[in-house]
Coordinates of C-alpha atoms and ligand atoms in Angstrom, one line a residue:
M1 CA -47.9 -12.8 98.1
S2 CA -49.8 -10.9 100.7
I3 CA -48.0 -8.9 103.4
T4 CA -49.4 -9.2 106.9
T5 CA -48.7 -6.7 109.7
R6 CA -47.8 -8.4 113.0
V7 CA -49.5 -6.5 115.8
W8 CA -48.8 -7.2 119.5
I9 CA -51.5 -6.1 121.9
A10 CA -50.2 -6.0 125.5
G11 CA -53.1 -5.8 128.0
A12 CA -55.3 -7.6 125.5
G13 CA -57.8 -8.7 128.1
G14 CA -59.0 -5.2 129.1
R15 CA -61.6 -2.9 127.6
L16 CA -59.5 -1.5 124.8
G17 CA -57.4 -4.6 124.3
S18 CA -60.4 -6.8 123.7
A19 CA -61.9 -4.3 121.3
L20 CA -58.7 -4.2 119.3
C21 CA -58.5 -8.1 119.4
R22 CA -62.0 -8.3 117.9
R23 CA -61.0 -5.8 115.2
F24 CA -57.6 -7.3 114.2
D25 CA -58.8 -10.9 114.5
R26 CA -61.4 -10.5 111.7
N27 CA -58.9 -8.6 109.4
T28 CA -56.7 -10.9 107.3
G29 CA -54.1 -8.1 106.8
F30 CA -53.0 -8.5 110.4
R31 CA -51.4 -11.3 112.4
L32 CA -52.6 -10.8 116.0
L33 CA -50.2 -11.4 118.9
A34 CA -52.0 -11.0 122.2
S35 CA -50.7 -11.0 125.8
D36 CA -52.1 -9.9 129.1
L37 CA -50.9 -11.0 132.6
D38 CA -48.9 -13.8 131.0
V39 CA -46.4 -11.2 129.9
R40 CA -46.1 -8.7 132.8
V41 CA -45.0 -5.5 131.2
E42 CA -42.9 -4.4 134.2
D43 CA -40.8 -7.5 133.7
S44 CA -38.1 -6.5 131.1
F45 CA -37.1 -10.1 130.6
Q46 CA -40.7 -11.3 129.8
V47 CA -41.3 -8.3 127.5
G48 CA -37.9 -8.7 125.6
H49 CA -38.5 -12.5 125.3
F50 CA -41.9 -12.1 123.7
A51 CA -40.7 -9.4 121.4
D52 CA -37.7 -11.5 120.2
L53 CA -39.8 -14.6 119.7
N54 CA -42.6 -12.9 117.8
H55 CA -41.0 -9.9 116.1
P56 CA -44.1 -7.7 115.9
D57 CA -44.2 -4.7 113.4
V58 CA -46.4 -2.7 115.8
I59 CA -46.8 -2.9 119.6
I60 CA -49.9 -1.5 121.2
N61 CA -49.6 -1.0 125.0
C62 CA -53.0 -1.3 126.5
A63 CA -51.7 -2.8 129.7
G64 CA -52.1 -0.7 132.8
L65 CA -53.1 -0.3 136.4
T66 CA -56.2 1.8 135.6
D67 CA -58.0 1.7 138.9
V68 CA -57.5 5.2 140.2
R69 CA -58.0 4.2 143.9
A70 CA -55.6 1.3 143.6
C71 CA -52.9 3.7 142.2
E72 CA -53.4 6.0 145.2
R73 CA -53.1 3.1 147.6
Q74 CA -50.1 1.5 145.8
P75 CA -48.0 4.3 144.1
E76 CA -45.0 2.0 143.5
E77 CA -47.3 -0.6 141.8
A78 CA -48.7 2.2 139.6
Y79 CA -45.2 3.3 138.5
K80 CA -44.2 -0.3 138.0
V81 CA -47.0 -1.1 135.6
N82 CA -47.7 2.3 134.0
A83 CA -44.2 3.7 133.8
I84 CA -41.7 0.8 133.9
G85 CA -44.1 -1.2 131.7
A86 CA -44.1 1.5 129.0
R87 CA -40.3 1.8 129.3
N88 CA -39.8 -2.0 128.7
L89 CA -42.1 -2.0 125.7
A90 CA -40.3 1.1 124.3
V91 CA -36.8 -0.5 124.7
A92 CA -38.1 -3.7 123.0
A93 CA -39.8 -1.7 120.2
R94 CA -36.5 0.2 119.5
R95 CA -34.5 -3.0 119.5
I96 CA -36.7 -4.8 117.0
D97 CA -37.6 -1.6 115.0
A98 CA -41.3 -1.9 115.8
K99 CA -43.7 1.1 116.1
L100 CA -45.0 1.6 119.6
I101 CA -48.5 2.9 120.2
Q102 CA -48.7 3.9 123.9
L103 CA -52.1 4.5 125.5
S104 CA -52.4 7.4 127.9
T105 CA -55.1 9.3 129.7
D106 CA -56.8 12.7 130.3
D107 CA -55.7 12.3 133.9
V108 CA -52.3 13.7 132.9
F109 CA -54.2 17.0 133.4
D110 CA -55.0 18.3 136.9
G111 CA -58.6 19.3 136.2
A112 CA -58.0 23.1 136.8
A113 CA -58.7 24.1 133.1
S114 CA -62.0 25.6 132.0
S115 CA -61.7 24.8 128.2
A116 CA -60.8 21.7 126.2
L117 CA -57.1 20.7 126.4
C118 CA -55.1 20.1 123.3
E119 CA -51.8 18.3 122.6
F120 CA -49.9 21.5 123.0
D121 CA -51.1 22.2 126.6
D122 CA -48.7 21.3 129.3
A123 CA -49.6 18.2 131.4
H124 CA -49.8 18.6 135.2
P125 CA -51.1 15.3 136.7
A126 CA -52.6 15.5 140.2
T127 CA -53.5 11.8 140.8
M128 CA -51.1 8.9 141.2
Y129 CA -52.7 7.3 138.2
G130 CA -52.1 10.5 136.1
K131 CA -48.5 10.8 137.4
S132 CA -47.6 7.3 136.6
K133 CA -49.2 7.4 133.1
Y134 CA -47.4 10.7 132.4
A135 CA -44.1 9.1 133.5
G136 CA -44.8 6.3 131.0
E137 CA -45.4 8.9 128.2
K138 CA -42.0 10.6 129.0
L139 CA -40.1 7.3 129.0
V140 CA -41.6 6.3 125.6
R141 CA -40.7 9.7 124.2
E142 CA -37.1 9.4 125.5
L143 CA -36.5 5.7 124.5
T144 CA -37.9 5.2 121.0
D145 CA -38.5 7.5 118.0
K146 CA -41.1 5.3 116.3
H147 CA -43.9 6.0 118.8
V148 CA -47.4 7.4 118.9
I149 CA -48.9 8.4 122.3
V150 CA -52.7 8.3 122.3
R151 CA -54.5 10.0 125.2
S152 CA -58.2 9.2 125.7
S153 CA -60.8 9.6 128.4
W154 CA -63.6 7.7 130.2
L155 CA -63.1 4.5 128.2
Y156 CA -65.9 1.9 128.3
G157 CA -66.4 -1.4 126.5
A158 CA -66.7 -5.1 126.8
G159 CA -63.9 -7.1 128.5
A160 CA -63.7 -5.6 132.0
D161 CA -66.2 -4.3 134.5
D162 CA -66.6 -0.6 133.8
F163 CA -68.6 2.5 134.5
V164 CA -71.4 1.3 132.2
D165 CA -71.7 -2.0 134.0
Q166 CA -71.6 -0.3 137.4
V167 CA -74.4 2.1 136.6
L168 CA -76.6 -0.6 135.0
Q169 CA -76.0 -3.0 137.9
A170 CA -76.9 -0.4 140.4
A171 CA -80.1 0.5 138.5
A172 CA -81.1 -3.2 138.2
R173 CA -80.7 -3.5 142.0
G174 CA -82.9 -0.4 142.5
E175 CA -80.0 1.6 144.1
T176 CA -79.2 5.3 143.5
V177 CA -75.9 6.2 142.0
R178 CA -74.1 9.3 143.4
L179 CA -72.1 11.1 140.7
P180 CA -70.7 14.6 140.3
E181 CA -72.3 17.1 137.9
D182 CA -69.0 19.1 137.7
E183 CA -66.6 16.3 136.6
I184 CA -66.4 17.0 132.9
S185 CA -64.7 15.0 130.1
S186 CA -65.9 12.8 127.2
P187 CA -67.0 9.2 127.4
T188 CA -65.1 7.2 124.8
S189 CA -66.2 3.9 123.4
A190 CA -63.3 1.3 123.2
D191 CA -64.6 0.3 119.8
A192 CA -64.4 3.9 118.5
L193 CA -60.9 4.3 119.9
A194 CA -59.9 1.0 118.4
G195 CA -60.9 2.4 115.0
F196 CA -58.4 5.2 115.3
I197 CA -55.7 2.9 116.6
E198 CA -56.2 0.6 113.6
Y199 CA -55.7 3.6 111.4
L200 CA -52.5 4.5 113.2
V201 CA -51.1 1.0 112.8
G202 CA -51.0 1.5 109.0
A203 CA -50.2 5.2 108.9
R204 CA -47.0 7.1 109.0
E205 CA -48.1 9.2 111.9
Y206 CA -45.9 9.8 115.0
G207 CA -46.1 11.9 118.1
L208 CA -49.0 12.8 120.5
Y209 CA -52.7 12.5 119.7
H210 CA -55.7 13.2 121.8
A211 CA -58.5 10.7 120.8
S212 CA -61.8 11.0 122.7
C213 CA -65.3 10.9 121.4
E214 CA -66.5 14.3 120.4
G215 CA -68.7 16.4 122.7
A216 CA -68.6 16.7 126.5
C217 CA -70.6 15.8 129.5
S218 CA -70.5 15.3 133.3
R219 CA -70.2 11.9 135.0
A220 CA -73.9 12.3 136.1
E221 CA -75.0 13.1 132.5
F222 CA -73.1 10.1 131.2
A223 CA -74.9 7.9 133.7
R224 CA -78.3 9.4 132.8
E225 CA -77.7 8.7 129.1
I226 CA -76.7 5.1 129.8
L227 CA -79.9 4.6 131.9
R228 CA -82.1 6.4 129.3
L229 CA -80.7 4.2 126.4
S230 CA -81.2 1.1 128.5
G231 CA -84.8 1.8 129.5
F232 CA -84.2 2.7 133.2
A233 CA -85.4 5.9 134.9
D234 CA -82.6 8.4 135.1
S235 CA -83.9 9.7 138.5
V236 CA -81.6 7.1 140.2
V237 CA -78.7 9.5 139.6
E238 CA -78.0 11.8 142.5
P239 CA -75.4 14.6 142.8
A240 CA -72.2 13.6 144.7
A241 CA -70.3 15.9 146.9
A242 CA -67.0 17.2 145.5
D243 CA -64.8 15.1 147.8
E244 CA -66.4 11.8 146.8
T245 CA -64.3 11.4 143.7
L246 CA -60.6 11.2 143.2
R247 CA -60.8 12.2 139.6
P248 CA -59.7 15.7 138.3
R249 CA -62.7 18.0 137.6
F250 CA -62.2 19.2 134.1
T251 CA -60.1 17.1 131.7
L252 CA -62.0 17.4 128.4
L253 CA -59.6 16.6 125.6
D254 CA -59.5 18.5 122.3
N255 CA -58.6 16.2 119.4
M256 CA -56.7 19.1 117.8
M257 CA -53.9 17.1 116.1
M258 CA -56.4 14.8 114.5
R259 CA -58.4 17.8 113.3
I260 CA -55.5 19.9 111.9
T261 CA -53.7 17.0 110.2
G262 CA -57.1 16.0 108.8
I263 CA -56.4 12.3 109.4
Y264 CA -59.4 11.0 111.4
H265 CA -62.6 12.0 113.1
M266 CA -64.0 10.5 116.3
P267 CA -67.8 10.0 116.6
D268 CA -70.0 12.0 119.0
W269 CA -70.1 10.4 122.5
R270 CA -73.9 9.9 122.5
E271 CA -73.8 8.2 119.1
A272 CA -70.9 5.9 120.1
L273 CA -72.7 5.0 123.4
G274 CA -75.9 4.2 121.6
M275 CA -74.1 1.9 119.2
Y276 CA -72.2 0.1 122.0
L277 CA -75.4 -0.4 124.1
S278 CA -77.4 -1.8 121.1
E279 CA -74.6 -4.2 120.1
R280 CA -74.2 -5.2 123.7
N281 CA -78.0 -5.8 124.2
A282 CA -78.1 -7.8 121.0
G283 CA -75.3 -10.1 122.4
G284 CA -72.7 -9.1 119.8
L285 CA -70.0 -8.3 122.3
A286 CA -69.8 -11.7 124.0
Ligands
NAP1 N1 -60.3 3.2 131.4 C1 -60.2 4.5 131.1 O1 -61.2 5.3 131.3 C2 -59.1 5.0 130.3 C3 -59.1 6.3 129.8 C4 -58.0 6.8 129.1 C5 -56.9 6.0 128.8 N2 -56.9 4.8 129.3 C6 -55.7 4.0 129.1 O2 -56.0 3.1 128.0 C7 -55.3 1.8 128.2 C8 -56.3 0.7 128.2 O3 -57.3 1.0 129.2 P1 -58.5 0.0 129.5 O4 -59.6 0.7 130.1 O5 -58.7 -1.0 128.4 O6 -57.8 -0.8 130.7 P2 -58.2 -2.1 131.5 O7 -59.6 -2.6 131.0 O8 -57.9 -1.9 132.9 O9 -57.2 -3.2 130.8 C9 -55.8 -3.2 131.2 C10 -55.3 -4.7 131.0 O10 -54.0 -4.8 131.3 C11 -53.8 -5.9 132.2 N3 -52.7 -5.7 133.1 C12 -52.7 -5.1 134.3 N4 -51.5 -5.1 134.8 C13 -50.6 -5.7 133.9 C14 -49.3 -6.0 133.9 N5 -48.5 -5.8 134.9 N6 -48.8 -6.6 132.7 C15 -49.6 -6.9 131.7 N7 -50.9 -6.7 131.7 C16 -51.4 -6.1 132.8 C17 -55.1 -6.0 132.9 O11 -55.3 -7.2 133.5 P3 -56.2 -7.3 134.9 O12 -57.5 -6.6 134.6 O13 -56.4 -8.8 135.1 O14 -55.4 -6.7 135.9 C18 -56.1 -5.7 131.8 O15 -56.4 -6.8 131.1 C19 -54.6 2.0 129.5 O16 -53.2 2.4 129.3 C20 -55.3 3.1 130.2 O17 -54.4 3.8 131.1 C21 -57.9 4.2 130.0

């Protein structure tokens, strides 16, 4: 008799959620349970009901208010989804003895560092998005032992309008895109991150992991690489003034825990971007 792992993906319609759904859907070792706005994570009744009905072995929380400007405009909404949502999933996970994989962000750092940040560096979020995500991390740590918190950065992928779409759409319209040369992190493909999360589902790993693609670049460099790989001139990228972005300046994550435990290796960001764009252009991500 085969044993299948029941995996609940909350926020399944987003960039990472849809990459995970594609991955788990084609693997017979998993039974996929997907929810999005039909189970609002800030509603403890809806979350508890779904957990009791489906009894997942693993819950992956990809749900979130990820629009940085919306979080600044509506701080309570940000805390509701990003912090209370994480709390509700942690409480449900503990009750049904499921492992919780909680997604978090490089925005838990304020951008003041000048070298890559590892899991042992203290978080100091500056934006409302970062503050609400960090509150979610703390609640998960407090409320359930069987958890893994995964921080990543500059996620792109099919499933939601993202930075890659915005840059390509602007280039197709012949517009220039204004982006900072001094906002530094690592673009991470949702597919590459989904590979690490699939590993975590089956592994006896707990605690905090940074999981970004290897290497570093600026926002402007990221856009130029998207354009170059898609056959557009990269001259449409112009430098932005420092006050045009709400994002922290330097939030490059060091995947130190992954490296010192020897469990996994993330691909280089250019290689992952090339793979994503060629699959997307071939229509494989529809
Ligand atoms: N995007 C990044 O650059 C980035 C970087 C590092 C970490 N992360 C984290 O990684 C996770 C996944 O990110 P992503 O880029 O895949 O996000 P995303 O594309 O914005 O997807 C989030 C999903 O959650 C849904 N959602 C929103 N509010 C919800 C609620 N109250 N209850 C249930 N579902 C809700 C969204 O639906 P609607 O779209 O219809 O609102 C969307 O389908 C998030 O926790 C995010 O904080 C993201």
